[in-house]
mmCIF file of C-alpha atoms in Angstrom:
data_model
loop_
_atom_site.group_PDB
_atom_site.id
_atom_site.type_symbol
_atom_site.label_atom_id
_atom_site.label_comp_id
_atom_site.label_asym_id
_atom_site.label_seq_id
_atom_site.Cartn_x
_atom_site.Cartn_y
_atom_site.Cartn_z
ATOM 1 C CA UNK A 72 6.123 -47.807 -102.679
ATOM 2 C CA UNK A 73 4.147 -49.384 -99.848
ATOM 3 C CA UNK A 74 0.630 -48.337 -98.874
ATOM 4 C CA UNK A 75 2.145 -47.140 -95.601
ATOM 5 C CA UNK A 76 4.378 -44.683 -97.422
ATOM 6 C CA UNK A 77 1.929 -43.353 -99.991
ATOM 7 C CA UNK A 78 0.715 -39.963 -98.834
ATOM 8 C CA UNK A 79 2.782 -40.320 -95.686
ATOM 9 C CA UNK A 80 4.052 -36.750 -95.523
ATOM 10 C CA UNK A 81 4.415 -35.925 -91.873
ATOM 11 C CA UNK A 82 5.710 -33.125 -89.707
ATOM 12 C CA UNK A 83 6.621 -35.543 -86.933
ATOM 13 C CA UNK A 84 10.425 -35.302 -86.747
ATOM 14 C CA UNK A 85 11.347 -38.933 -85.982
ATOM 15 C CA UNK A 86 8.827 -40.623 -88.268
ATOM 16 C CA UNK A 87 9.735 -38.212 -91.058
ATOM 17 C CA UNK A 88 13.164 -39.850 -91.269
ATOM 18 C CA UNK A 89 11.582 -43.169 -92.195
ATOM 19 C CA UNK A 90 8.829 -41.761 -94.407
ATOM 20 C CA UNK A 91 6.335 -43.524 -92.178
ATOM 21 C CA UNK A 92 2.681 -42.490 -91.912
ATOM 22 C CA UNK A 93 1.726 -40.993 -88.562
ATOM 23 C CA UNK A 94 -0.736 -42.644 -86.200
ATOM 24 C CA UNK A 95 -4.082 -40.838 -85.852
ATOM 25 C CA UNK A 96 -4.415 -37.767 -83.638
ATOM 26 C CA UNK A 97 -2.156 -37.489 -80.603
ATOM 27 C CA UNK A 98 -1.077 -41.137 -80.635
ATOM 28 C CA UNK A 99 1.419 -39.962 -83.256
ATOM 29 C CA UNK A 100 3.445 -38.428 -80.394
ATOM 30 C CA UNK A 101 3.909 -41.871 -78.812
ATOM 31 C CA UNK A 102 4.799 -43.338 -82.205
ATOM 32 C CA UNK A 103 7.310 -40.564 -82.831
ATOM 33 C CA UNK A 104 9.024 -41.121 -79.491
ATOM 34 C CA UNK A 105 9.399 -44.800 -80.398
ATOM 35 C CA UNK A 106 10.836 -43.787 -83.766
ATOM 36 C CA UNK A 107 13.655 -41.778 -82.182
ATOM 37 C CA UNK A 108 15.550 -45.068 -81.916
ATOM 38 C CA UNK A 109 18.582 -45.492 -84.204
ATOM 39 C CA UNK A 110 18.490 -47.459 -87.443
ATOM 40 C CA UNK A 111 22.080 -48.310 -88.414
ATOM 41 C CA UNK A 112 20.928 -50.074 -91.577
ATOM 42 C CA UNK A 113 19.293 -46.864 -92.779
ATOM 43 C CA UNK A 114 22.048 -44.636 -91.394
ATOM 44 C CA UNK A 115 19.869 -42.890 -88.807
ATOM 45 C CA UNK A 116 21.252 -42.064 -85.377
ATOM 46 C CA UNK A 117 19.506 -42.097 -82.000
ATOM 47 C CA UNK A 118 17.641 -38.793 -81.696
ATOM 48 C CA UNK A 119 17.915 -39.058 -77.913
ATOM 49 C CA UNK A 120 21.680 -39.590 -77.908
ATOM 50 C CA UNK A 121 22.581 -36.028 -76.861
ATOM 51 C CA UNK A 122 20.875 -33.137 -75.117
ATOM 52 C CA UNK A 123 20.985 -31.116 -78.329
ATOM 53 C CA UNK A 124 19.368 -33.723 -80.567
ATOM 54 C CA UNK A 125 16.835 -34.648 -77.890
ATOM 55 C CA UNK A 126 15.960 -30.978 -77.426
ATOM 56 C CA UNK A 127 15.355 -30.537 -81.138
ATOM 57 C CA UNK A 128 13.193 -33.643 -81.317
ATOM 58 C CA UNK A 129 11.151 -32.809 -78.206
ATOM 59 C CA UNK A 130 10.553 -29.189 -79.209
ATOM 60 C CA UNK A 131 9.325 -30.176 -82.671
ATOM 61 C CA UNK A 132 7.265 -33.154 -81.475
ATOM 62 C CA UNK A 133 5.539 -31.281 -78.650
ATOM 63 C CA UNK A 134 4.788 -28.373 -80.999
ATOM 64 C CA UNK A 135 3.227 -30.787 -83.505
ATOM 65 C CA UNK A 136 1.256 -32.514 -80.750
ATOM 66 C CA UNK A 137 -0.040 -29.219 -79.345
ATOM 67 C CA UNK A 138 -1.175 -28.061 -82.762
ATOM 68 C CA UNK A 139 -2.784 -31.383 -83.664
ATOM 69 C CA UNK A 140 -4.647 -31.661 -80.354
ATOM 70 C CA UNK A 141 -5.513 -28.005 -79.851
ATOM 71 C CA UNK A 142 -3.325 -27.518 -76.773
ATOM 72 C CA UNK A 143 -1.478 -24.316 -76.052
ATOM 73 C CA UNK A 144 2.081 -24.150 -77.330
ATOM 74 C CA UNK A 145 4.622 -25.181 -74.723
ATOM 75 C CA UNK A 146 8.358 -24.653 -74.495
ATOM 76 C CA UNK A 147 10.465 -27.747 -73.847
ATOM 77 C CA UNK A 148 13.738 -27.359 -71.959
ATOM 78 C CA UNK A 149 15.801 -30.509 -71.538
ATOM 79 C CA UNK A 150 18.848 -31.203 -69.389
ATOM 80 C CA UNK A 151 21.054 -34.291 -69.318
ATOM 81 C CA UNK A 152 18.890 -35.917 -66.637
ATOM 82 C CA UNK A 153 15.781 -35.272 -68.756
ATOM 83 C CA UNK A 154 17.314 -37.103 -71.709
ATOM 84 C CA UNK A 155 18.075 -40.106 -69.504
ATOM 85 C CA UNK A 156 14.432 -40.137 -68.407
ATOM 86 C CA UNK A 157 13.202 -39.949 -72.002
ATOM 87 C CA UNK A 158 15.400 -42.852 -73.045
ATOM 88 C CA UNK A 159 14.028 -44.928 -70.168
ATOM 89 C CA UNK A 160 10.491 -43.980 -71.168
ATOM 90 C CA UNK A 161 11.190 -45.014 -74.751
ATOM 91 C CA UNK A 162 12.464 -48.419 -73.644
ATOM 92 C CA UNK A 163 9.399 -48.969 -71.453
ATOM 93 C CA UNK A 164 7.083 -48.051 -74.318
ATOM 94 C CA UNK A 165 8.965 -50.262 -76.753
ATOM 95 C CA UNK A 166 8.586 -53.239 -74.421
ATOM 96 C CA UNK A 167 4.935 -52.381 -73.828
ATOM 97 C CA UNK A 168 4.086 -52.218 -77.524
ATOM 98 C CA UNK A 169 5.889 -55.482 -78.242
ATOM 99 C CA UNK A 170 4.291 -57.429 -75.412
ATOM 100 C CA UNK A 171 0.793 -55.967 -75.933
ATOM 101 C CA UNK A 172 0.341 -55.431 -72.201
ATOM 102 C CA UNK A 173 -2.157 -53.054 -70.667
ATOM 103 C CA UNK A 174 -1.432 -49.549 -72.033
ATOM 104 C CA UNK A 175 -0.400 -47.916 -68.753
ATOM 105 C CA UNK A 176 3.299 -48.338 -67.911
ATOM 106 C CA UNK A 177 3.770 -48.128 -64.093
ATOM 107 C CA UNK A 178 6.586 -45.592 -64.452
ATOM 108 C CA UNK A 179 4.139 -43.113 -66.006
ATOM 109 C CA UNK A 180 1.902 -42.966 -62.953
ATOM 110 C CA UNK A 181 2.001 -39.997 -60.598
ATOM 111 C CA UNK A 182 2.714 -37.345 -63.210
ATOM 112 C CA UNK A 183 1.181 -33.901 -62.730
ATOM 113 C CA UNK A 184 -1.529 -32.703 -65.097
ATOM 114 C CA UNK A 185 -3.307 -29.365 -65.243
ATOM 115 C CA UNK A 186 -7.020 -29.116 -65.957
ATOM 116 C CA UNK A 187 -8.889 -26.405 -67.813
ATOM 117 C CA UNK A 188 -11.824 -26.034 -70.161
ATOM 118 C CA UNK A 189 -11.920 -25.500 -73.881
ATOM 119 C CA UNK A 190 -13.929 -22.712 -75.531
ATOM 120 C CA UNK A 191 -16.829 -25.141 -76.024
ATOM 121 C CA UNK A 192 -16.816 -26.173 -72.350
ATOM 122 C CA UNK A 193 -15.024 -29.526 -72.579
ATOM 123 C CA UNK A 194 -12.527 -30.602 -69.938
ATOM 124 C CA UNK A 195 -8.976 -30.158 -71.203
ATOM 125 C CA UNK A 196 -6.037 -31.927 -69.527
ATOM 126 C CA UNK A 197 -2.463 -30.881 -70.184
ATOM 127 C CA UNK A 198 0.849 -32.070 -68.759
ATOM 128 C CA UNK A 199 2.659 -29.840 -66.278
ATOM 129 C CA UNK A 200 6.386 -29.124 -66.312
ATOM 130 C CA UNK A 201 8.793 -28.074 -69.009
ATOM 131 C CA UNK A 202 11.337 -30.904 -69.288
ATOM 132 C CA UNK A 203 10.862 -34.657 -69.461
ATOM 133 C CA UNK A 204 7.703 -34.318 -67.343
ATOM 134 C CA UNK A 205 6.051 -32.379 -70.159
ATOM 135 C CA UNK A 206 6.807 -35.098 -72.708
ATOM 136 C CA UNK A 207 5.920 -37.906 -70.289
ATOM 137 C CA UNK A 208 2.634 -36.262 -69.381
ATOM 138 C CA UNK A 209 1.663 -35.803 -73.020
ATOM 139 C CA UNK A 210 2.546 -39.437 -73.739
ATOM 140 C CA UNK A 211 0.477 -40.589 -70.745
ATOM 141 C CA UNK A 212 -2.558 -38.650 -71.942
ATOM 142 C CA UNK A 213 -2.306 -40.131 -75.407
ATOM 143 C CA UNK A 214 -1.883 -43.700 -74.144
ATOM 144 C CA UNK A 215 -5.033 -43.350 -72.042
ATOM 145 C CA UNK A 216 -6.941 -41.798 -74.939
ATOM 146 C CA UNK A 217 -5.771 -44.504 -77.355
ATOM 147 C CA UNK A 218 -6.822 -47.204 -74.890
ATOM 148 C CA UNK A 219 -10.317 -45.747 -74.617
ATOM 149 C CA UNK A 220 -10.674 -45.509 -78.402
ATOM 150 C CA UNK A 221 -9.238 -48.996 -79.001
ATOM 151 C CA UNK A 222 -6.357 -47.553 -81.021
ATOM 152 C CA UNK A 223 -3.498 -48.678 -78.786
ATOM 153 C CA UNK A 224 -3.402 -52.270 -80.080
ATOM 154 C CA UNK A 225 -2.731 -50.933 -83.573
ATOM 155 C CA UNK A 226 0.526 -49.244 -82.590
ATOM 156 C CA UNK A 227 3.290 -51.760 -83.315
ATOM 157 C CA UNK A 228 6.996 -52.099 -83.930
ATOM 158 C CA UNK A 229 8.216 -53.827 -87.058
ATOM 159 C CA UNK A 230 9.006 -57.509 -86.623
ATOM 160 C CA UNK A 231 12.135 -57.101 -88.766
ATOM 161 C CA UNK A 232 15.151 -58.182 -86.741
ATOM 162 C CA UNK A 233 17.143 -55.042 -87.525
ATOM 163 C CA UNK A 234 14.232 -52.637 -87.972
ATOM 164 C CA UNK A 235 13.260 -50.274 -85.136
ATOM 165 C CA UNK A 236 10.342 -48.597 -86.909
ATOM 166 C CA UNK A 237 7.050 -48.101 -85.070
ATOM 167 C CA UNK A 238 3.967 -48.007 -87.278
ATOM 168 C CA UNK A 239 0.203 -47.781 -86.957
ATOM 169 C CA UNK A 240 -1.618 -50.807 -88.350
ATOM 170 C CA UNK A 241 -4.514 -49.615 -90.486
ATOM 171 C CA UNK A 242 -5.373 -53.055 -91.843
ATOM 172 C CA UNK A 243 -8.972 -54.122 -91.292
ATOM 173 C CA UNK A 244 -8.078 -57.125 -89.123
ATOM 174 C CA UNK A 245 -5.037 -55.512 -87.445
ATOM 175 C CA UNK A 246 -2.768 -58.242 -88.830
ATOM 176 C CA UNK A 247 0.315 -56.374 -90.036
ATOM 177 C CA UNK A 248 3.672 -57.295 -88.520
ATOM 178 C CA UNK A 249 6.057 -55.405 -90.852
ATOM 179 C CA UNK A 250 6.268 -51.642 -91.324
ATOM 180 C CA UNK A 251 6.832 -52.429 -95.030
ATOM 181 C CA UNK A 252 6.159 -55.967 -96.219
ATOM 182 C CA UNK A 253 8.159 -55.368 -99.422
ATOM 183 C CA UNK A 254 11.270 -54.568 -97.401
ATOM 184 C CA UNK A 255 11.295 -56.229 -93.985
ATOM 185 C CA UNK A 256 8.766 -58.893 -94.939
ATOM 186 C CA UNK A 257 10.766 -59.975 -97.988
ATOM 187 C CA UNK A 258 13.998 -60.043 -95.972
ATOM 188 C CA UNK A 259 12.399 -62.296 -93.362
ATOM 189 C CA UNK A 260 10.953 -64.586 -96.052
ATOM 190 C CA UNK A 261 14.338 -64.859 -97.755
ATOM 191 C CA UNK A 262 16.101 -65.684 -94.479
ATOM 192 C CA UNK A 263 13.516 -68.344 -93.623
ATOM 193 C CA UNK A 264 13.910 -69.862 -97.092
ATOM 194 C CA UNK A 265 17.697 -70.014 -96.745
ATOM 195 C CA UNK A 266 17.392 -71.589 -93.309
ATOM 196 C CA UNK A 267 15.078 -74.301 -94.710
ATOM 197 C CA UNK A 268 17.515 -75.036 -97.555
ATOM 198 C CA UNK A 269 20.412 -75.363 -95.096
ATOM 199 C CA UNK A 270 18.415 -77.837 -93.013
ATOM 200 C CA UNK A 271 17.660 -79.918 -96.129
ATOM 201 C CA UNK A 272 21.312 -79.947 -97.220
ATOM 202 C CA UNK A 273 22.580 -80.918 -93.777
#
């Protein structure tokens, strides 16, 4: 069992499918959205493929995020148009993580946030809305927070050709490229070795 999987029990609904450890604090919401993608090799479907499955994912993920970050519980209500928006958001985030661009996708700008104060007097920002805007707003907040804390660069997608898994790199030098080196890393090494042998034979 990889170091990523040891002690990786998580309540995040998408990451739970893969047994993947959650990113720290609210960044786990962004990671979980990325992990809603399908994994045919593992037999997992796209969690954003229908309104019903997207609703179940969003309700569970936002509830986990609210509890982890001390926000009030919010009800998520998704329609077909909301699911389309969430899929677009997921694709933008996937591209952003892979290209290591600045952690503020243009499509996330202009969302409405509400401001309040916590019991100890700190400013508390929360996303407004109840559909895709609620999820988008929460994701935006966590991307900004992760950028400030220098955590964003550690959120990655596995380099495995057929692996969609997003993971948080906890290595000291932030050098991991596989979600599990014993699985995807070994597959890549084997393929490279076969390719070298074919070149030698030809």
